[in-house]
């Protein structure tokens, strides 16, 4: 199964991706998680990306295209892939198409999770994350033990780009640079729309219905 999870910041891509990866036994590839790991480790890539991420801007296309081209060629993608947070611009989508042709793994579906903007702000401002990639919400999806990850037990943290200022910038970047991809994938007849304002379980079921 070859899937792209699409939607604005805070739509629930990461939350759904974790469940879907388990259900369909495909790797969850989150460009945000890959970039954050590089920032933490202080790699050359991390140093390049850090400022853009903190300001809520997109990291330049050539950086992301390089990351995804390498990642999709790893062995675990033999079974398929679940992309979360990529592509975010038309040039990224065009580059992806070329890579997928080369490795012969065409996209099956692009799942567009839509959520009203005011809900996105409430979700992002209460989000707490784990280094393992799991995400929780202080009110909407609290961990079983306060401030500890259900999946791995590590301490949760608030992302430095989940501040009000950076969230406003990220939503602007989504509207300007990423939302044109809706039409791009509609024209290719790959886009499936899901109402992301429902509960986490309900959203999961509506995605499963499309995929099964
Ligand atoms: P994205 O990866 O699209 O940015 P996340 O999966 O990290 O989004 O979710 C953003 C925040 O919203 C997190 O705090 C998460 O726990 C919460 N969340 C995710 N899905 C829902 C939902 N259906 N209803 C309410 N809160 C949700
Ligand atoms: P969210 O879905 O909550 O907005 P992500 O974890 O997907 O956040 O991404 C965090 C940040 O990483 C983005 O604001 C951006 O700076 C950078 N980033 C992640 N994926 C991409 C991408 N495909 N293109 C450009 N920048 C990206
Ligand atoms: Zn964890």
mmCIF file of C-alpha atoms and ligand atoms in Angstrom:
data_model
loop_
_atom_site.group_PDB
_atom_site.id
_atom_site.type_symbol
_atom_site.label_atom_id
_atom_site.label_comp_id
_atom_site.label_asym_id
_atom_site.label_seq_id
_atom_site.Cartn_x
_atom_site.Cartn_y
_atom_site.Cartn_z
ATOM 1 C CA UNK A 1 0.000 0.000 0.000
ATOM 2 C CA UNK A 2 1.436 3.372 -1.105
ATOM 3 C CA UNK A 3 -0.195 6.272 0.704
ATOM 4 C CA UNK A 4 0.237 10.016 1.190
ATOM 5 C CA UNK A 5 -1.403 11.599 4.242
ATOM 6 C CA UNK A 6 -2.156 15.186 3.385
ATOM 7 C CA UNK A 7 -3.514 18.100 5.414
ATOM 8 C CA UNK A 8 -2.647 21.302 7.265
ATOM 9 C CA UNK A 9 -0.474 21.364 10.401
ATOM 10 C CA UNK A 10 -2.467 19.921 13.281
ATOM 11 C CA UNK A 11 -4.907 17.970 11.081
ATOM 12 C CA UNK A 12 -3.930 14.712 12.774
ATOM 13 C CA UNK A 13 -1.580 13.260 10.159
ATOM 14 C CA UNK A 14 0.984 11.998 12.661
ATOM 15 C CA UNK A 15 -1.680 10.570 14.979
ATOM 16 C CA UNK A 16 -3.393 8.663 12.179
ATOM 17 C CA UNK A 17 -0.110 7.654 10.528
ATOM 18 C CA UNK A 18 1.071 5.822 13.625
ATOM 19 C CA UNK A 19 -2.094 3.720 13.683
ATOM 20 C CA UNK A 20 -2.157 3.134 9.932
ATOM 21 C CA UNK A 21 1.487 2.057 9.843
ATOM 22 C CA UNK A 22 0.690 -0.590 12.431
ATOM 23 C CA UNK A 23 -2.531 -1.702 10.737
ATOM 24 C CA UNK A 24 -1.059 -2.021 7.231
ATOM 25 C CA UNK A 25 2.558 -2.881 8.172
ATOM 26 C CA UNK A 26 4.082 -0.079 6.151
ATOM 27 C CA UNK A 27 6.738 2.408 7.290
ATOM 28 C CA UNK A 28 5.545 5.800 8.567
ATOM 29 C CA UNK A 29 7.771 8.366 6.883
ATOM 30 C CA UNK A 30 7.397 11.772 8.531
ATOM 31 C CA UNK A 31 9.678 14.451 7.111
ATOM 32 C CA UNK A 32 9.024 16.544 10.238
ATOM 33 C CA UNK A 33 10.282 13.672 12.467
ATOM 34 C CA UNK A 34 13.348 13.165 10.236
ATOM 35 C CA UNK A 35 14.175 16.885 10.364
ATOM 36 C CA UNK A 36 13.654 17.097 14.157
ATOM 37 C CA UNK A 37 15.959 14.100 14.714
ATOM 38 C CA UNK A 38 18.632 15.857 12.626
ATOM 39 C CA UNK A 39 18.202 19.095 14.568
ATOM 40 C CA UNK A 40 18.607 17.199 17.865
ATOM 41 C CA UNK A 41 21.717 15.408 16.646
ATOM 42 C CA UNK A 42 23.171 18.625 15.238
ATOM 43 C CA UNK A 43 23.864 17.167 11.788
ATOM 44 C CA UNK A 44 24.659 19.393 8.824
ATOM 45 C CA UNK A 45 21.090 18.901 7.632
ATOM 46 C CA UNK A 46 19.721 19.792 11.077
ATOM 47 C CA UNK A 47 21.781 22.979 11.238
ATOM 48 C CA UNK A 48 20.462 23.988 7.814
ATOM 49 C CA UNK A 49 16.808 23.260 8.713
ATOM 50 C CA UNK A 50 16.580 24.592 12.282
ATOM 51 C CA UNK A 51 15.941 28.282 11.590
ATOM 52 C CA UNK A 52 13.257 27.631 8.986
ATOM 53 C CA UNK A 53 11.456 25.213 11.303
ATOM 54 C CA UNK A 54 11.520 27.528 14.312
ATOM 55 C CA UNK A 55 10.103 30.385 12.244
ATOM 56 C CA UNK A 56 7.354 28.119 10.894
ATOM 57 C CA UNK A 57 8.629 28.369 7.323
ATOM 58 C CA UNK A 58 9.112 25.496 4.911
ATOM 59 C CA UNK A 59 12.625 24.090 4.608
ATOM 60 C CA UNK A 60 13.911 24.526 0.995
ATOM 61 C CA UNK A 61 12.641 22.009 -1.556
ATOM 62 C CA UNK A 62 16.050 20.625 -2.575
ATOM 63 C CA UNK A 63 16.733 19.563 1.034
ATOM 64 C CA UNK A 64 13.433 17.694 1.333
ATOM 65 C CA UNK A 65 13.678 16.101 -2.099
ATOM 66 C CA UNK A 66 17.087 14.677 -1.145
ATOM 67 C CA UNK A 67 15.725 13.283 2.139
ATOM 68 C CA UNK A 68 12.741 11.588 0.537
ATOM 69 C CA UNK A 69 14.684 10.189 -2.433
ATOM 70 C CA UNK A 70 17.045 8.393 -0.020
ATOM 71 C CA UNK A 71 14.349 7.282 2.406
ATOM 72 C CA UNK A 72 12.083 5.715 -0.233
ATOM 73 C CA UNK A 73 14.976 3.593 -1.461
ATOM 74 C CA UNK A 74 15.442 1.906 1.925
ATOM 75 C CA UNK A 75 14.528 -1.794 2.199
ATOM 76 C CA UNK A 76 11.477 -1.363 4.440
ATOM 77 C CA UNK A 77 9.678 0.492 1.640
ATOM 78 C CA UNK A 78 9.447 -2.788 -0.282
ATOM 79 C CA UNK A 79 6.072 -3.263 1.474
ATOM 80 C CA UNK A 80 4.922 0.273 0.626
ATOM 81 C CA UNK A 81 5.038 3.640 2.349
ATOM 82 C CA UNK A 82 2.960 6.113 4.308
ATOM 83 C CA UNK A 83 4.162 9.658 3.699
ATOM 84 C CA UNK A 84 3.301 12.261 6.364
ATOM 85 C CA UNK A 85 4.248 15.878 5.740
ATOM 86 C CA UNK A 86 5.630 15.378 2.233
ATOM 87 C CA UNK A 87 5.028 16.724 -0.410
ATOM 88 C CA UNK A 88 4.297 20.305 0.696
ATOM 89 C CA UNK A 89 4.955 22.152 -2.570
ATOM 90 C CA UNK A 90 4.352 21.493 -6.275
ATOM 91 C CA UNK A 91 8.109 21.041 -6.997
ATOM 92 C CA UNK A 92 8.241 18.441 -4.171
ATOM 93 C CA UNK A 93 5.285 16.594 -5.707
ATOM 94 C CA UNK A 94 6.861 16.666 -9.173
ATOM 95 C CA UNK A 95 10.145 15.329 -7.776
ATOM 96 C CA UNK A 96 8.256 12.612 -5.895
ATOM 97 C CA UNK A 97 6.541 11.494 -9.076
ATOM 98 C CA UNK A 98 9.915 11.081 -10.750
ATOM 99 C CA UNK A 99 11.350 9.095 -7.821
ATOM 100 C CA UNK A 100 8.279 6.835 -7.649
ATOM 101 C CA UNK A 101 8.512 6.121 -11.367
ATOM 102 C CA UNK A 102 12.165 5.173 -10.930
ATOM 103 C CA UNK A 103 11.437 2.766 -8.082
ATOM 104 C CA UNK A 104 8.116 1.639 -9.595
ATOM 105 C CA UNK A 105 5.953 2.380 -6.546
ATOM 106 C CA UNK A 106 3.112 4.618 -7.729
ATOM 107 C CA UNK A 107 0.806 6.330 -5.224
ATOM 108 C CA UNK A 108 -2.433 4.450 -4.470
ATOM 109 C CA UNK A 109 -4.213 7.224 -2.537
ATOM 110 C CA UNK A 110 -3.698 10.723 -1.227
ATOM 111 C CA UNK A 111 -5.819 11.090 1.916
ATOM 112 C CA UNK A 112 -6.748 14.722 2.530
ATOM 113 C CA UNK A 113 -7.609 15.295 6.202
ATOM 114 C CA UNK A 114 -9.464 18.582 6.534
ATOM 115 C CA UNK A 115 -10.096 20.464 9.778
ATOM 116 C CA UNK A 116 -11.369 24.046 10.329
ATOM 117 C CA UNK A 117 -8.583 26.540 11.096
ATOM 118 C CA UNK A 118 -9.794 27.395 14.605
ATOM 119 C CA UNK A 119 -9.634 23.707 15.582
ATOM 120 C CA UNK A 120 -6.095 23.466 14.163
ATOM 121 C CA UNK A 121 -4.940 26.265 16.447
ATOM 122 C CA UNK A 122 -6.492 24.567 19.504
ATOM 123 C CA UNK A 123 -4.868 21.253 18.557
ATOM 124 C CA UNK A 124 -1.399 22.684 17.994
ATOM 125 C CA UNK A 125 -1.378 24.837 21.115
ATOM 126 C CA UNK A 126 -2.140 21.818 23.335
ATOM 127 C CA UNK A 127 0.062 19.300 21.535
ATOM 128 C CA UNK A 128 2.768 17.426 23.420
ATOM 129 C CA UNK A 129 5.200 15.183 21.581
ATOM 130 C CA UNK A 130 7.545 12.316 22.221
ATOM 131 C CA UNK A 131 10.931 11.848 20.565
ATOM 132 C CA UNK A 132 9.622 8.506 19.250
ATOM 133 C CA UNK A 133 7.171 10.430 17.069
ATOM 134 C CA UNK A 134 4.011 9.808 19.119
ATOM 135 C CA UNK A 135 1.879 12.895 19.658
ATOM 136 C CA UNK A 136 -0.642 13.640 22.379
ATOM 137 C CA UNK A 137 -2.875 16.529 23.405
ATOM 138 C CA UNK A 138 -3.218 17.975 26.872
ATOM 139 C CA UNK A 139 -7.044 17.915 26.613
ATOM 140 C CA UNK A 140 -8.106 15.994 23.501
ATOM 141 C CA UNK A 141 -5.756 13.018 23.728
ATOM 142 C CA UNK A 142 -3.924 12.996 27.068
ATOM 143 C CA UNK A 143 -1.313 10.309 27.755
ATOM 144 C CA UNK A 144 -2.274 7.667 30.332
ATOM 145 C CA UNK A 145 0.408 8.926 32.711
ATOM 146 C CA UNK A 146 0.889 12.647 32.925
ATOM 147 C CA UNK A 147 3.666 13.862 30.618
ATOM 148 C CA UNK A 148 4.895 10.365 29.727
ATOM 149 C CA UNK A 149 4.609 8.658 26.336
ATOM 150 C CA UNK A 150 2.113 5.743 26.186
ATOM 151 C CA UNK A 151 4.235 4.042 23.520
ATOM 152 C CA UNK A 152 7.741 4.232 25.007
ATOM 153 C CA UNK A 153 7.532 5.855 28.458
ATOM 154 C CA UNK A 154 9.799 8.798 27.632
ATOM 155 C CA UNK A 155 9.040 12.314 28.818
ATOM 156 C CA UNK A 156 6.855 14.424 26.524
ATOM 157 C CA UNK A 157 7.786 17.900 25.340
ATOM 158 C CA UNK A 158 6.163 20.847 23.612
ATOM 159 C CA UNK A 159 7.532 21.597 20.160
ATOM 160 C CA UNK A 160 9.334 24.931 19.801
ATOM 161 C CA UNK A 161 7.275 25.604 16.659
ATOM 162 C CA UNK A 162 3.928 25.092 18.400
ATOM 163 C CA UNK A 163 4.026 28.670 19.715
ATOM 164 C CA UNK A 164 1.287 31.030 18.547
ATOM 165 C CA UNK A 165 3.674 33.004 16.339
ATOM 166 C CA UNK A 166 5.104 29.998 14.527
ATOM 167 C CA UNK A 167 1.653 28.385 14.176
ATOM 168 C CA UNK A 168 0.343 31.483 12.371
ATOM 169 C CA UNK A 169 3.330 31.285 9.983
ATOM 170 C CA UNK A 170 2.838 27.553 9.392
ATOM 171 C CA UNK A 171 -0.827 28.017 8.541
ATOM 172 C CA UNK A 172 0.147 30.805 6.120
ATOM 173 C CA UNK A 173 2.749 28.551 4.504
ATOM 174 C CA UNK A 174 0.151 25.794 4.204
ATOM 175 C CA UNK A 175 -2.422 28.061 2.547
ATOM 176 C CA UNK A 176 0.065 29.599 0.148
ATOM 177 C CA UNK A 177 2.513 26.820 -0.738
ATOM 178 C CA UNK A 178 0.843 23.506 0.156
ATOM 179 C CA UNK A 179 -2.897 23.866 -0.523
ATOM 180 C CA UNK A 180 -2.386 24.032 -4.355
ATOM 181 C CA UNK A 181 -1.544 20.322 -4.078
ATOM 182 C CA UNK A 182 -5.242 19.589 -3.446
ATOM 183 C CA UNK A 183 -6.057 20.461 -7.047
ATOM 184 C CA UNK A 184 -2.829 18.800 -8.242
ATOM 185 C CA UNK A 185 -3.871 15.418 -6.824
ATOM 186 C CA UNK A 186 -7.562 15.893 -7.648
ATOM 187 C CA UNK A 187 -6.589 16.236 -11.289
ATOM 188 C CA UNK A 188 -4.669 12.969 -11.037
ATOM 189 C CA UNK A 189 -7.765 11.385 -9.437
ATOM 190 C CA UNK A 190 -5.805 10.254 -6.399
ATOM 191 C CA UNK A 191 -7.378 12.522 -3.768
ATOM 192 C CA UNK A 192 -9.757 11.153 -1.126
ATOM 193 C CA UNK A 193 -11.284 13.557 1.392
ATOM 194 C CA UNK A 194 -11.748 12.759 5.059
ATOM 195 C CA UNK A 195 -13.483 14.915 7.697
ATOM 196 C CA UNK A 196 -10.697 15.370 10.241
ATOM 197 C CA UNK A 197 -12.803 17.274 12.758
ATOM 198 C CA UNK A 198 -14.283 14.012 14.115
ATOM 199 C CA UNK A 199 -12.738 11.987 16.940
ATOM 200 C CA UNK A 200 -9.409 10.188 16.428
ATOM 201 C CA UNK A 201 -11.210 6.800 16.236
ATOM 202 C CA UNK A 202 -13.795 8.049 13.757
ATOM 203 C CA UNK A 203 -11.153 9.569 11.481
ATOM 204 C CA UNK A 204 -9.186 6.302 11.603
ATOM 205 C CA UNK A 205 -12.278 4.321 10.576
ATOM 206 C CA UNK A 206 -13.065 6.621 7.671
ATOM 207 C CA UNK A 207 -9.499 6.270 6.360
ATOM 208 C CA UNK A 208 -9.650 2.487 6.754
ATOM 209 C CA UNK A 209 -12.890 2.418 4.789
ATOM 210 C CA UNK A 210 -11.119 4.079 1.854
ATOM 211 C CA UNK A 211 -8.097 1.767 2.016
ATOM 212 C CA UNK A 212 -9.840 -1.582 2.581
HETATM 213 P P1 LIG B 1 -0.192 16.751 12.322
HETATM 214 O O1 LIG B 1 0.788 15.623 12.230
HETATM 215 O O2 LIG B 1 -1.161 16.752 11.167
HETATM 216 O O3 LIG B 1 0.456 18.088 12.499
HETATM 217 P P2 LIG B 1 -0.947 15.606 14.939
HETATM 218 O O4 LIG B 1 -1.286 14.196 14.636
HETATM 219 O O5 LIG B 1 0.338 15.872 15.625
HETATM 220 O O6 LIG B 1 -1.081 16.507 13.620
HETATM 221 O O7 LIG B 1 -2.147 16.202 15.806
HETATM 222 C C1 LIG B 1 -2.130 17.542 16.269
HETATM 223 C C2 LIG B 1 -2.706 17.604 17.691
HETATM 224 O O8 LIG B 1 -4.106 17.331 17.651
HETATM 225 C C3 LIG B 1 -2.111 16.586 18.654
HETATM 226 O O9 LIG B 1 -2.049 17.178 19.922
HETATM 227 C C4 LIG B 1 -3.103 15.411 18.615
HETATM 228 O O10 LIG B 1 -3.122 14.690 19.845
HETATM 229 C C5 LIG B 1 -4.427 16.165 18.404
HETATM 230 N N1 LIG B 1 -5.393 15.410 17.572
HETATM 231 C C6 LIG B 1 -5.120 14.586 16.518
HETATM 232 N N2 LIG B 1 -6.269 14.105 15.980
HETATM 233 C C7 LIG B 1 -7.291 14.654 16.707
HETATM 234 C C8 LIG B 1 -8.728 14.537 16.644
HETATM 235 N N3 LIG B 1 -9.327 13.791 15.705
HETATM 236 N N4 LIG B 1 -9.451 15.227 17.557
HETATM 237 C C9 LIG B 1 -8.826 16.013 18.486
HETATM 238 N N5 LIG B 1 -7.492 16.150 18.598
HETATM 239 C C10 LIG B 1 -6.725 15.485 17.721
HETATM 240 P P1 LIG B 2 3.121 19.886 11.222
HETATM 241 O O1 LIG B 2 2.436 18.857 10.409
HETATM 242 O O2 LIG B 2 2.720 19.909 12.638
HETATM 243 O O3 LIG B 2 3.083 21.243 10.599
HETATM 244 P P2 LIG B 2 5.748 18.664 10.643
HETATM 245 O O4 LIG B 2 6.302 17.916 11.780
HETATM 246 O O5 LIG B 2 5.232 17.924 9.473
HETATM 247 O O6 LIG B 2 4.684 19.655 11.245
HETATM 248 O O7 LIG B 2 6.842 19.696 10.114
HETATM 249 C C1 LIG B 2 7.515 20.587 10.989
HETATM 250 C C2 LIG B 2 8.352 21.559 10.181
HETATM 251 O O8 LIG B 2 9.344 20.835 9.440
HETATM 252 C C3 LIG B 2 7.593 22.367 9.136
HETATM 253 O O9 LIG B 2 7.000 23.539 9.677
HETATM 254 C C4 LIG B 2 8.724 22.702 8.149
HETATM 255 O O10 LIG B 2 9.559 23.738 8.646
HETATM 256 C C5 LIG B 2 9.543 21.416 8.158
HETATM 257 N N1 LIG B 2 9.085 20.457 7.125
HETATM 258 C C6 LIG B 2 8.592 19.213 7.328
HETATM 259 N N2 LIG B 2 8.272 18.628 6.167
HETATM 260 C C7 LIG B 2 8.573 19.530 5.192
HETATM 261 C C8 LIG B 2 8.447 19.534 3.775
HETATM 262 N N3 LIG B 2 7.952 18.488 3.097
HETATM 263 N N4 LIG B 2 8.865 20.650 3.111
HETATM 264 C C9 LIG B 2 9.381 21.696 3.742
HETATM 265 N N5 LIG B 2 9.510 21.770 5.075
HETATM 266 C C10 LIG B 2 9.105 20.700 5.802
HETATM 267 ZN ZN1 LIG B 3 7.419 7.762 22.860
#
